[in-house]
Amino acid sequence: MTTDELKADCYSAGERDWMLATQRWREQALAPLLRSLVRVQVTPNGLTLLSLLAGLAFCPLWLVSRPAAMVALLVHVLLDGLDGPLARFTNVASRRGSFTDSMADQIVVTGVTITLMATGVVGIVPGGAYVFLYTLVVAFAMIRNALAVPYSWLVRPRFIMYGWLLVETYAWPGSLEWLLWTFNVLLAWKVLTGFRKIRSKI
């Protein structure tokens, strides 16, 4: 992961340090799978597209089969974790790829949340605030990285939210909305600090 590549990502400094520290281990662990993907001519952009489609498949599937919808979301997460390693494995990692991956992730976050609002799982206010604040934090993280003043830390609620759908569906209905409110407070704080830092640098 080059410095130039990192200018387009939406990671905090702490996340980046962890990724760089574990990059070699992850590449070794995934090497057999990555070689297989190369053999069948799967590209990083192709994986990003498949990940996006799997994530968006959640939306119609949630209306007819919640277990199938959650499987689609799991496939999205797994594929999302492979496109970056495949890009580095094949030496095609770039700012464009990082930006595309981040936008695909955000589209899925938005689609999933809108689906949950439309089906009454979460309210319009917490769900709408979540999409708005999450999108701003991602945008601000990219801008701060481009200005060389990355966030020191960021909350990544999408994976927790996706996993919590199991709790919401099978154990504790109504709990996801409270979880979203908690995330909204943290995201709002990161929006405020992000805005102040960007404003001070431009």
mmCIF file of the C-alpha atoms, coordinates in Angstrom:
data_MODEL
# 
_entry.id   MODEL 
# 
loop_
_atom_site.group_PDB 
_atom_site.id 
_atom_site.type_symbol 
_atom_site.label_atom_id 
_atom_site.label_alt_id 
_atom_site.label_comp_id 
_atom_site.label_asym_id 
_atom_site.label_entity_id 
_atom_site.label_seq_id 
_atom_site.pdbx_PDB_ins_code 
_atom_site.Cartn_x 
_atom_site.Cartn_y 
_atom_site.Cartn_z 
_atom_site.occupancy 
_atom_site.B_iso_or_equiv 
_atom_site.pdbx_formal_charge 
_atom_site.auth_seq_id 
_atom_site.auth_comp_id 
_atom_site.auth_asym_id 
_atom_site.auth_atom_id 
_atom_site.pdbx_PDB_model_num 
ATOM 1   C CA . MET A 1 1   ? 0.000   0.000   0.000   1.00 0.00 ? 1   MET A CA 1 
ATOM 2   C CA . THR A 1 2   ? 1.785   3.106   -1.215  1.00 0.00 ? 2   THR A CA 1 
ATOM 3   C CA . THR A 1 3   ? 1.543   6.617   0.187   1.00 0.00 ? 3   THR A CA 1 
ATOM 4   C CA . ASP A 1 4   ? -0.015  7.726   -3.084  1.00 0.00 ? 4   ASP A CA 1 
ATOM 5   C CA . GLU A 1 5   ? -2.656  5.008   -2.862  1.00 0.00 ? 5   GLU A CA 1 
ATOM 6   C CA . LEU A 1 6   ? -3.542  5.946   0.703   1.00 0.00 ? 6   LEU A CA 1 
ATOM 7   C CA . LYS A 1 7   ? -4.468  9.500   -0.289  1.00 0.00 ? 7   LYS A CA 1 
ATOM 8   C CA . ALA A 1 8   ? -7.784  8.222   -1.639  1.00 0.00 ? 8   ALA A CA 1 
ATOM 9   C CA . ASP A 1 9   ? -8.767  5.937   1.218   1.00 0.00 ? 9   ASP A CA 1 
ATOM 10  C CA . CYS A 1 10  ? -11.101 6.642   4.114   1.00 0.00 ? 10  CYS A CA 1 
ATOM 11  C CA . TYR A 1 11  ? -9.071  5.043   6.901   1.00 0.00 ? 11  TYR A CA 1 
ATOM 12  C CA . SER A 1 12  ? -7.872  6.617   10.112  1.00 0.00 ? 12  SER A CA 1 
ATOM 13  C CA . ALA A 1 13  ? -4.207  6.668   11.049  1.00 0.00 ? 13  ALA A CA 1 
ATOM 14  C CA . GLY A 1 14  ? -4.764  3.880   13.574  1.00 0.00 ? 14  GLY A CA 1 
ATOM 15  C CA . GLU A 1 15  ? -6.528  1.665   11.048  1.00 0.00 ? 15  GLU A CA 1 
ATOM 16  C CA . ARG A 1 16  ? -3.788  2.284   8.498   1.00 0.00 ? 16  ARG A CA 1 
ATOM 17  C CA . ASP A 1 17  ? -1.043  1.376   10.985  1.00 0.00 ? 17  ASP A CA 1 
ATOM 18  C CA . TRP A 1 18  ? -2.836  -1.885  11.755  1.00 0.00 ? 18  TRP A CA 1 
ATOM 19  C CA . MET A 1 19  ? -3.361  -2.704  8.071   1.00 0.00 ? 19  MET A CA 1 
ATOM 20  C CA . LEU A 1 20  ? 0.264   -2.041  7.194   1.00 0.00 ? 20  LEU A CA 1 
ATOM 21  C CA . ALA A 1 21  ? 1.491   -4.035  10.196  1.00 0.00 ? 21  ALA A CA 1 
ATOM 22  C CA . THR A 1 22  ? -0.607  -7.079  9.248   1.00 0.00 ? 22  THR A CA 1 
ATOM 23  C CA . GLN A 1 23  ? -0.403  -6.743  5.461   1.00 0.00 ? 23  GLN A CA 1 
ATOM 24  C CA . ARG A 1 24  ? 2.324   -9.339  4.922   1.00 0.00 ? 24  ARG A CA 1 
ATOM 25  C CA . TRP A 1 25  ? 0.581   -11.885 7.171   1.00 0.00 ? 25  TRP A CA 1 
ATOM 26  C CA . ARG A 1 26  ? -2.745  -11.349 5.409   1.00 0.00 ? 26  ARG A CA 1 
ATOM 27  C CA . GLU A 1 27  ? -1.189  -11.680 1.968   1.00 0.00 ? 27  GLU A CA 1 
ATOM 28  C CA . GLN A 1 28  ? 0.509   -14.949 2.964   1.00 0.00 ? 28  GLN A CA 1 
ATOM 29  C CA . ALA A 1 29  ? -2.704  -16.327 4.470   1.00 0.00 ? 29  ALA A CA 1 
ATOM 30  C CA . LEU A 1 30  ? -4.757  -15.387 1.396   1.00 0.00 ? 30  LEU A CA 1 
ATOM 31  C CA . ALA A 1 31  ? -2.109  -16.259 -1.213  1.00 0.00 ? 31  ALA A CA 1 
ATOM 32  C CA . PRO A 1 32  ? -3.644  -19.618 -2.302  1.00 0.00 ? 32  PRO A CA 1 
ATOM 33  C CA . LEU A 1 33  ? -7.063  -18.029 -2.768  1.00 0.00 ? 33  LEU A CA 1 
ATOM 34  C CA . LEU A 1 34  ? -5.600  -14.994 -4.549  1.00 0.00 ? 34  LEU A CA 1 
ATOM 35  C CA . ARG A 1 35  ? -3.648  -17.233 -6.940  1.00 0.00 ? 35  ARG A CA 1 
ATOM 36  C CA . SER A 1 36  ? -6.858  -19.131 -7.713  1.00 0.00 ? 36  SER A CA 1 
ATOM 37  C CA . LEU A 1 37  ? -8.682  -15.888 -8.447  1.00 0.00 ? 37  LEU A CA 1 
ATOM 38  C CA . VAL A 1 38  ? -5.898  -14.803 -10.797 1.00 0.00 ? 38  VAL A CA 1 
ATOM 39  C CA . ARG A 1 39  ? -6.043  -18.167 -12.590 1.00 0.00 ? 39  ARG A CA 1 
ATOM 40  C CA . VAL A 1 40  ? -9.737  -17.726 -13.346 1.00 0.00 ? 40  VAL A CA 1 
ATOM 41  C CA . GLN A 1 41  ? -9.071  -14.109 -14.381 1.00 0.00 ? 41  GLN A CA 1 
ATOM 42  C CA . VAL A 1 42  ? -11.001 -12.432 -11.582 1.00 0.00 ? 42  VAL A CA 1 
ATOM 43  C CA . THR A 1 43  ? -9.923  -8.803  -11.231 1.00 0.00 ? 43  THR A CA 1 
ATOM 44  C CA . PRO A 1 44  ? -10.047 -6.523  -8.171  1.00 0.00 ? 44  PRO A CA 1 
ATOM 45  C CA . ASN A 1 45  ? -12.642 -4.351  -9.924  1.00 0.00 ? 45  ASN A CA 1 
ATOM 46  C CA . GLY A 1 46  ? -14.631 -7.481  -10.692 1.00 0.00 ? 46  GLY A CA 1 
ATOM 47  C CA . LEU A 1 47  ? -14.608 -8.418  -6.999  1.00 0.00 ? 47  LEU A CA 1 
ATOM 48  C CA . THR A 1 48  ? -15.704 -4.903  -6.052  1.00 0.00 ? 48  THR A CA 1 
ATOM 49  C CA . LEU A 1 49  ? -18.614 -5.160  -8.479  1.00 0.00 ? 49  LEU A CA 1 
ATOM 50  C CA . LEU A 1 50  ? -19.616 -8.602  -7.175  1.00 0.00 ? 50  LEU A CA 1 
ATOM 51  C CA . SER A 1 51  ? -19.391 -7.306  -3.622  1.00 0.00 ? 51  SER A CA 1 
ATOM 52  C CA . LEU A 1 52  ? -21.628 -4.367  -4.528  1.00 0.00 ? 52  LEU A CA 1 
ATOM 53  C CA . LEU A 1 53  ? -24.195 -6.609  -6.222  1.00 0.00 ? 53  LEU A CA 1 
ATOM 54  C CA . ALA A 1 54  ? -24.256 -9.022  -3.275  1.00 0.00 ? 54  ALA A CA 1 
ATOM 55  C CA . GLY A 1 55  ? -24.769 -6.122  -0.877  1.00 0.00 ? 55  GLY A CA 1 
ATOM 56  C CA . LEU A 1 56  ? -27.572 -4.649  -2.967  1.00 0.00 ? 56  LEU A CA 1 
ATOM 57  C CA . ALA A 1 57  ? -29.192 -8.091  -3.245  1.00 0.00 ? 57  ALA A CA 1 
ATOM 58  C CA . PHE A 1 58  ? -29.916 -7.703  0.470   1.00 0.00 ? 58  PHE A CA 1 
ATOM 59  C CA . CYS A 1 59  ? -32.592 -5.105  -0.356  1.00 0.00 ? 59  CYS A CA 1 
ATOM 60  C CA . PRO A 1 60  ? -35.085 -7.261  -2.308  1.00 0.00 ? 60  PRO A CA 1 
ATOM 61  C CA . LEU A 1 61  ? -34.169 -10.427 -0.402  1.00 0.00 ? 61  LEU A CA 1 
ATOM 62  C CA . TRP A 1 62  ? -35.029 -8.785  2.944   1.00 0.00 ? 62  TRP A CA 1 
ATOM 63  C CA . LEU A 1 63  ? -38.619 -8.522  1.739   1.00 0.00 ? 63  LEU A CA 1 
ATOM 64  C CA . VAL A 1 64  ? -38.961 -12.244 1.003   1.00 0.00 ? 64  VAL A CA 1 
ATOM 65  C CA . SER A 1 65  ? -36.353 -14.120 3.062   1.00 0.00 ? 65  SER A CA 1 
ATOM 66  C CA . ARG A 1 66  ? -34.406 -12.520 5.866   1.00 0.00 ? 66  ARG A CA 1 
ATOM 67  C CA . PRO A 1 67  ? -31.960 -15.435 6.219   1.00 0.00 ? 67  PRO A CA 1 
ATOM 68  C CA . ALA A 1 68  ? -31.164 -15.205 2.481   1.00 0.00 ? 68  ALA A CA 1 
ATOM 69  C CA . ALA A 1 69  ? -30.724 -11.437 2.817   1.00 0.00 ? 69  ALA A CA 1 
ATOM 70  C CA . MET A 1 70  ? -28.241 -11.896 5.636   1.00 0.00 ? 70  MET A CA 1 
ATOM 71  C CA . VAL A 1 71  ? -26.323 -14.475 3.599   1.00 0.00 ? 71  VAL A CA 1 
ATOM 72  C CA . ALA A 1 72  ? -26.108 -11.957 0.741   1.00 0.00 ? 72  ALA A CA 1 
ATOM 73  C CA . LEU A 1 73  ? -24.735 -9.383  3.182   1.00 0.00 ? 73  LEU A CA 1 
ATOM 74  C CA . LEU A 1 74  ? -22.160 -11.882 4.451   1.00 0.00 ? 74  LEU A CA 1 
ATOM 75  C CA . VAL A 1 75  ? -21.047 -12.557 0.854   1.00 0.00 ? 75  VAL A CA 1 
ATOM 76  C CA . HIS A 1 76  ? -20.721 -8.784  0.370   1.00 0.00 ? 76  HIS A CA 1 
ATOM 77  C CA . VAL A 1 77  ? -18.469 -8.471  3.432   1.00 0.00 ? 77  VAL A CA 1 
ATOM 78  C CA . LEU A 1 78  ? -16.280 -11.421 2.417   1.00 0.00 ? 78  LEU A CA 1 
ATOM 79  C CA . LEU A 1 79  ? -15.813 -10.167 -1.143  1.00 0.00 ? 79  LEU A CA 1 
ATOM 80  C CA . ASP A 1 80  ? -15.182 -6.655  0.136   1.00 0.00 ? 80  ASP A CA 1 
ATOM 81  C CA . GLY A 1 81  ? -12.272 -8.018  2.126   1.00 0.00 ? 81  GLY A CA 1 
ATOM 82  C CA . LEU A 1 82  ? -10.662 -9.584  -0.952  1.00 0.00 ? 82  LEU A CA 1 
ATOM 83  C CA . ASP A 1 83  ? -10.543 -6.860  -3.601  1.00 0.00 ? 83  ASP A CA 1 
ATOM 84  C CA . GLY A 1 84  ? -7.794  -4.855  -1.878  1.00 0.00 ? 84  GLY A CA 1 
ATOM 85  C CA . PRO A 1 85  ? -5.529  -7.854  -1.232  1.00 0.00 ? 85  PRO A CA 1 
ATOM 86  C CA . LEU A 1 86  ? -6.062  -9.036  -4.822  1.00 0.00 ? 86  LEU A CA 1 
ATOM 87  C CA . ALA A 1 87  ? -5.133  -5.576  -6.149  1.00 0.00 ? 87  ALA A CA 1 
ATOM 88  C CA . ARG A 1 88  ? -1.902  -5.590  -4.145  1.00 0.00 ? 88  ARG A CA 1 
ATOM 89  C CA . PHE A 1 89  ? -1.196  -9.222  -5.071  1.00 0.00 ? 89  PHE A CA 1 
ATOM 90  C CA . THR A 1 90  ? -1.443  -8.358  -8.775  1.00 0.00 ? 90  THR A CA 1 
ATOM 91  C CA . ASN A 1 91  ? 0.333   -4.986  -8.381  1.00 0.00 ? 91  ASN A CA 1 
ATOM 92  C CA . VAL A 1 92  ? -2.619  -2.935  -9.625  1.00 0.00 ? 92  VAL A CA 1 
ATOM 93  C CA . ALA A 1 93  ? -3.535  -1.179  -6.352  1.00 0.00 ? 93  ALA A CA 1 
ATOM 94  C CA . SER A 1 94  ? -4.407  2.450   -7.015  1.00 0.00 ? 94  SER A CA 1 
ATOM 95  C CA . ARG A 1 95  ? -6.221  5.483   -5.703  1.00 0.00 ? 95  ARG A CA 1 
ATOM 96  C CA . ARG A 1 96  ? -8.985  4.819   -8.234  1.00 0.00 ? 96  ARG A CA 1 
ATOM 97  C CA . GLY A 1 97  ? -9.495  1.323   -6.886  1.00 0.00 ? 97  GLY A CA 1 
ATOM 98  C CA . SER A 1 98  ? -9.536  2.549   -3.288  1.00 0.00 ? 98  SER A CA 1 
ATOM 99  C CA . PHE A 1 99  ? -12.065 5.256   -4.138  1.00 0.00 ? 99  PHE A CA 1 
ATOM 100 C CA . THR A 1 100 ? -14.264 2.803   -6.086  1.00 0.00 ? 100 THR A CA 1 
ATOM 101 C CA . ASP A 1 101 ? -14.222 0.323   -3.210  1.00 0.00 ? 101 ASP A CA 1 
ATOM 102 C CA . SER A 1 102 ? -15.175 3.007   -0.680  1.00 0.00 ? 102 SER A CA 1 
ATOM 103 C CA . MET A 1 103 ? -18.049 4.229   -2.843  1.00 0.00 ? 103 MET A CA 1 
ATOM 104 C CA . ALA A 1 104 ? -19.353 0.678   -3.353  1.00 0.00 ? 104 ALA A CA 1 
ATOM 105 C CA . ASP A 1 105 ? -19.312 0.134   0.409   1.00 0.00 ? 105 ASP A CA 1 
ATOM 106 C CA . GLN A 1 106 ? -21.207 3.369   0.980   1.00 0.00 ? 106 GLN A CA 1 
ATOM 107 C CA . ILE A 1 107 ? -23.853 2.464   -1.600  1.00 0.00 ? 107 ILE A CA 1 
ATOM 108 C CA . VAL A 1 108 ? -24.481 -0.802  0.259   1.00 0.00 ? 108 VAL A CA 1 
ATOM 109 C CA . VAL A 1 109 ? -24.653 0.987   3.636   1.00 0.00 ? 109 VAL A CA 1 
ATOM 110 C CA . THR A 1 110 ? -27.238 3.356   2.166   1.00 0.00 ? 110 THR A CA 1 
ATOM 111 C CA . GLY A 1 111 ? -29.266 0.627   0.446   1.00 0.00 ? 111 GLY A CA 1 
ATOM 112 C CA . VAL A 1 112 ? -29.352 -1.605  3.519   1.00 0.00 ? 112 VAL A CA 1 
ATOM 113 C CA . THR A 1 113 ? -30.365 1.245   5.822   1.00 0.00 ? 113 THR A CA 1 
ATOM 114 C CA . ILE A 1 114 ? -33.102 2.482   3.478   1.00 0.00 ? 114 ILE A CA 1 
ATOM 115 C CA . THR A 1 115 ? -34.462 -1.074  3.269   1.00 0.00 ? 115 THR A CA 1 
ATOM 116 C CA . LEU A 1 116 ? -34.526 -1.335  7.058   1.00 0.00 ? 116 LEU A CA 1 
ATOM 117 C CA . MET A 1 117 ? -36.332 2.013   7.294   1.00 0.00 ? 117 MET A CA 1 
ATOM 118 C CA . ALA A 1 118 ? -38.846 1.021   4.595   1.00 0.00 ? 118 ALA A CA 1 
ATOM 119 C CA . THR A 1 119 ? -39.693 -2.210  6.412   1.00 0.00 ? 119 THR A CA 1 
ATOM 120 C CA . GLY A 1 120 ? -40.032 -0.559  9.816   1.00 0.00 ? 120 GLY A CA 1 
ATOM 121 C CA . VAL A 1 121 ? -37.020 -2.229  11.420  1.00 0.00 ? 121 VAL A CA 1 
ATOM 122 C CA . VAL A 1 122 ? -35.533 1.172   12.251  1.00 0.00 ? 122 VAL A CA 1 
ATOM 123 C CA . GLY A 1 123 ? -37.139 4.590   12.270  1.00 0.00 ? 123 GLY A CA 1 
ATOM 124 C CA . ILE A 1 124 ? -36.694 7.181   9.552   1.00 0.00 ? 124 ILE A CA 1 
ATOM 125 C CA . VAL A 1 125 ? -34.950 9.670   11.844  1.00 0.00 ? 125 VAL A CA 1 
ATOM 126 C CA . PRO A 1 126 ? -32.197 7.394   13.237  1.00 0.00 ? 126 PRO A CA 1 
ATOM 127 C CA . GLY A 1 127 ? -31.802 5.607   9.910   1.00 0.00 ? 127 GLY A CA 1 
ATOM 128 C CA . GLY A 1 128 ? -31.666 8.825   7.898   1.00 0.00 ? 128 GLY A CA 1 
ATOM 129 C CA . ALA A 1 129 ? -29.219 10.396  10.346  1.00 0.00 ? 129 ALA A CA 1 
ATOM 130 C CA . TYR A 1 130 ? -27.042 7.283   10.163  1.00 0.00 ? 130 TYR A CA 1 
ATOM 131 C CA . VAL A 1 131 ? -26.799 7.392   6.366   1.00 0.00 ? 131 VAL A CA 1 
ATOM 132 C CA . PHE A 1 132 ? -26.161 11.150  6.360   1.00 0.00 ? 132 PHE A CA 1 
ATOM 133 C CA . LEU A 1 133 ? -23.522 11.112  9.103   1.00 0.00 ? 133 LEU A CA 1 
ATOM 134 C CA . TYR A 1 134 ? -21.784 7.972   7.832   1.00 0.00 ? 134 TYR A CA 1 
ATOM 135 C CA . THR A 1 135 ? -21.513 9.459   4.351   1.00 0.00 ? 135 THR A CA 1 
ATOM 136 C CA . LEU A 1 136 ? -20.076 12.707  5.733   1.00 0.00 ? 136 LEU A CA 1 
ATOM 137 C CA . VAL A 1 137 ? -17.510 10.855  7.851   1.00 0.00 ? 137 VAL A CA 1 
ATOM 138 C CA . VAL A 1 138 ? -16.337 8.824   4.840   1.00 0.00 ? 138 VAL A CA 1 
ATOM 139 C CA . ALA A 1 139 ? -16.085 11.990  2.718   1.00 0.00 ? 139 ALA A CA 1 
ATOM 140 C CA . PHE A 1 140 ? -14.297 13.910  5.479   1.00 0.00 ? 140 PHE A CA 1 
ATOM 141 C CA . ALA A 1 141 ? -11.881 11.006  6.020   1.00 0.00 ? 141 ALA A CA 1 
ATOM 142 C CA . MET A 1 142 ? -10.927 11.081  2.334   1.00 0.00 ? 142 MET A CA 1 
ATOM 143 C CA . ILE A 1 143 ? -10.487 14.851  2.383   1.00 0.00 ? 143 ILE A CA 1 
ATOM 144 C CA . ARG A 1 144 ? -8.400  14.716  5.562   1.00 0.00 ? 144 ARG A CA 1 
ATOM 145 C CA . ASN A 1 145 ? -6.180  12.008  4.098   1.00 0.00 ? 145 ASN A CA 1 
ATOM 146 C CA . ALA A 1 146 ? -5.677  14.090  0.950   1.00 0.00 ? 146 ALA A CA 1 
ATOM 147 C CA . LEU A 1 147 ? -4.680  17.002  3.210   1.00 0.00 ? 147 LEU A CA 1 
ATOM 148 C CA . ALA A 1 148 ? -2.302  14.710  5.176   1.00 0.00 ? 148 ALA A CA 1 
ATOM 149 C CA . VAL A 1 149 ? -4.247  15.191  8.437   1.00 0.00 ? 149 VAL A CA 1 
ATOM 150 C CA . PRO A 1 150 ? -5.998  11.827  8.858   1.00 0.00 ? 150 PRO A CA 1 
ATOM 151 C CA . TYR A 1 151 ? -8.378  11.039  11.678  1.00 0.00 ? 151 TYR A CA 1 
ATOM 152 C CA . SER A 1 152 ? -6.541  9.438   14.590  1.00 0.00 ? 152 SER A CA 1 
ATOM 153 C CA . TRP A 1 153 ? -9.408  6.957   14.981  1.00 0.00 ? 153 TRP A CA 1 
ATOM 154 C CA . LEU A 1 154 ? -12.771 6.217   13.417  1.00 0.00 ? 154 LEU A CA 1 
ATOM 155 C CA . VAL A 1 155 ? -15.788 4.144   14.340  1.00 0.00 ? 155 VAL A CA 1 
ATOM 156 C CA . ARG A 1 156 ? -16.718 1.535   11.702  1.00 0.00 ? 156 ARG A CA 1 
ATOM 157 C CA . PRO A 1 157 ? -20.353 0.777   12.526  1.00 0.00 ? 157 PRO A CA 1 
ATOM 158 C CA . ARG A 1 158 ? -21.386 -0.936  9.297   1.00 0.00 ? 158 ARG A CA 1 
ATOM 159 C CA . PHE A 1 159 ? -19.957 -4.343  10.206  1.00 0.00 ? 159 PHE A CA 1 
ATOM 160 C CA . ILE A 1 160 ? -21.454 -4.202  13.703  1.00 0.00 ? 160 ILE A CA 1 
ATOM 161 C CA . MET A 1 161 ? -24.790 -3.121  12.236  1.00 0.00 ? 161 MET A CA 1 
ATOM 162 C CA . TYR A 1 162 ? -24.746 -5.954  9.697   1.00 0.00 ? 162 TYR A CA 1 
ATOM 163 C CA . GLY A 1 163 ? -23.927 -8.500  12.383  1.00 0.00 ? 163 GLY A CA 1 
ATOM 164 C CA . TRP A 1 164 ? -26.533 -7.048  14.737  1.00 0.00 ? 164 TRP A CA 1 
ATOM 165 C CA . LEU A 1 165 ? -29.255 -7.922  12.234  1.00 0.00 ? 165 LEU A CA 1 
ATOM 166 C CA . LEU A 1 166 ? -29.071 -11.465 13.642  1.00 0.00 ? 166 LEU A CA 1 
ATOM 167 C CA . VAL A 1 167 ? -29.726 -10.126 17.148  1.00 0.00 ? 167 VAL A CA 1 
ATOM 168 C CA . GLU A 1 168 ? -32.499 -7.841  15.869  1.00 0.00 ? 168 GLU A CA 1 
ATOM 169 C CA . THR A 1 169 ? -34.200 -10.647 13.940  1.00 0.00 ? 169 THR A CA 1 
ATOM 170 C CA . TYR A 1 170 ? -33.854 -13.589 16.292  1.00 0.00 ? 170 TYR A CA 1 
ATOM 171 C CA . ALA A 1 171 ? -33.179 -12.337 19.817  1.00 0.00 ? 171 ALA A CA 1 
ATOM 172 C CA . TRP A 1 172 ? -33.905 -8.688  20.563  1.00 0.00 ? 172 TRP A CA 1 
ATOM 173 C CA . PRO A 1 173 ? -36.322 -6.918  18.184  1.00 0.00 ? 173 PRO A CA 1 
ATOM 174 C CA . GLY A 1 174 ? -36.055 -3.150  18.368  1.00 0.00 ? 174 GLY A CA 1 
ATOM 175 C CA . SER A 1 175 ? -32.467 -3.128  19.583  1.00 0.00 ? 175 SER A CA 1 
ATOM 176 C CA . LEU A 1 176 ? -30.962 -2.093  16.244  1.00 0.00 ? 176 LEU A CA 1 
ATOM 177 C CA . GLU A 1 177 ? -32.551 1.338   16.456  1.00 0.00 ? 177 GLU A CA 1 
ATOM 178 C CA . TRP A 1 178 ? -30.900 1.980   19.811  1.00 0.00 ? 178 TRP A CA 1 
ATOM 179 C CA . LEU A 1 179 ? -27.606 0.805   18.364  1.00 0.00 ? 179 LEU A CA 1 
ATOM 180 C CA . LEU A 1 180 ? -28.000 3.259   15.475  1.00 0.00 ? 180 LEU A CA 1 
ATOM 181 C CA . TRP A 1 181 ? -28.586 6.129   17.891  1.00 0.00 ? 181 TRP A CA 1 
ATOM 182 C CA . THR A 1 182 ? -25.344 5.233   19.681  1.00 0.00 ? 182 THR A CA 1 
ATOM 183 C CA . PHE A 1 183 ? -23.491 5.174   16.378  1.00 0.00 ? 183 PHE A CA 1 
ATOM 184 C CA . ASN A 1 184 ? -25.075 8.460   15.352  1.00 0.00 ? 184 ASN A CA 1 
ATOM 185 C CA . VAL A 1 185 ? -23.639 10.186  18.428  1.00 0.00 ? 185 VAL A CA 1 
ATOM 186 C CA . LEU A 1 186 ? -20.142 8.885   17.642  1.00 0.00 ? 186 LEU A CA 1 
ATOM 187 C CA . LEU A 1 187 ? -20.448 9.707   13.951  1.00 0.00 ? 187 LEU A CA 1 
ATOM 188 C CA . ALA A 1 188 ? -21.705 13.222  14.720  1.00 0.00 ? 188 ALA A CA 1 
ATOM 189 C CA . TRP A 1 189 ? -18.636 13.791  16.898  1.00 0.00 ? 189 TRP A CA 1 
ATOM 190 C CA . LYS A 1 190 ? -16.337 12.667  14.067  1.00 0.00 ? 190 LYS A CA 1 
ATOM 191 C CA . VAL A 1 191 ? -18.201 14.930  11.623  1.00 0.00 ? 191 VAL A CA 1 
ATOM 192 C CA . LEU A 1 192 ? -17.654 17.941  13.899  1.00 0.00 ? 192 LEU A CA 1 
ATOM 193 C CA . THR A 1 193 ? -13.972 17.221  14.511  1.00 0.00 ? 193 THR A CA 1 
ATOM 194 C CA . GLY A 1 194 ? -13.458 16.413  10.839  1.00 0.00 ? 194 GLY A CA 1 
ATOM 195 C CA . PHE A 1 195 ? -15.042 19.680  9.733   1.00 0.00 ? 195 PHE A CA 1 
ATOM 196 C CA . ARG A 1 196 ? -12.919 21.710  12.145  1.00 0.00 ? 196 ARG A CA 1 
ATOM 197 C CA . LYS A 1 197 ? -9.689  20.071  11.012  1.00 0.00 ? 197 LYS A CA 1 
ATOM 198 C CA . ILE A 1 198 ? -10.486 20.435  7.291   1.00 0.00 ? 198 ILE A CA 1 
ATOM 199 C CA . ARG A 1 199 ? -11.498 24.074  7.775   1.00 0.00 ? 199 ARG A CA 1 
ATOM 200 C CA . SER A 1 200 ? -8.229  24.807  9.568   1.00 0.00 ? 200 SER A CA 1 
ATOM 201 C CA . LYS A 1 201 ? -6.170  23.316  6.727   1.00 0.00 ? 201 LYS A CA 1 
ATOM 202 C CA . ILE A 1 202 ? -7.755  25.003  3.705   1.00 0.00 ? 202 ILE A CA 1 
# 
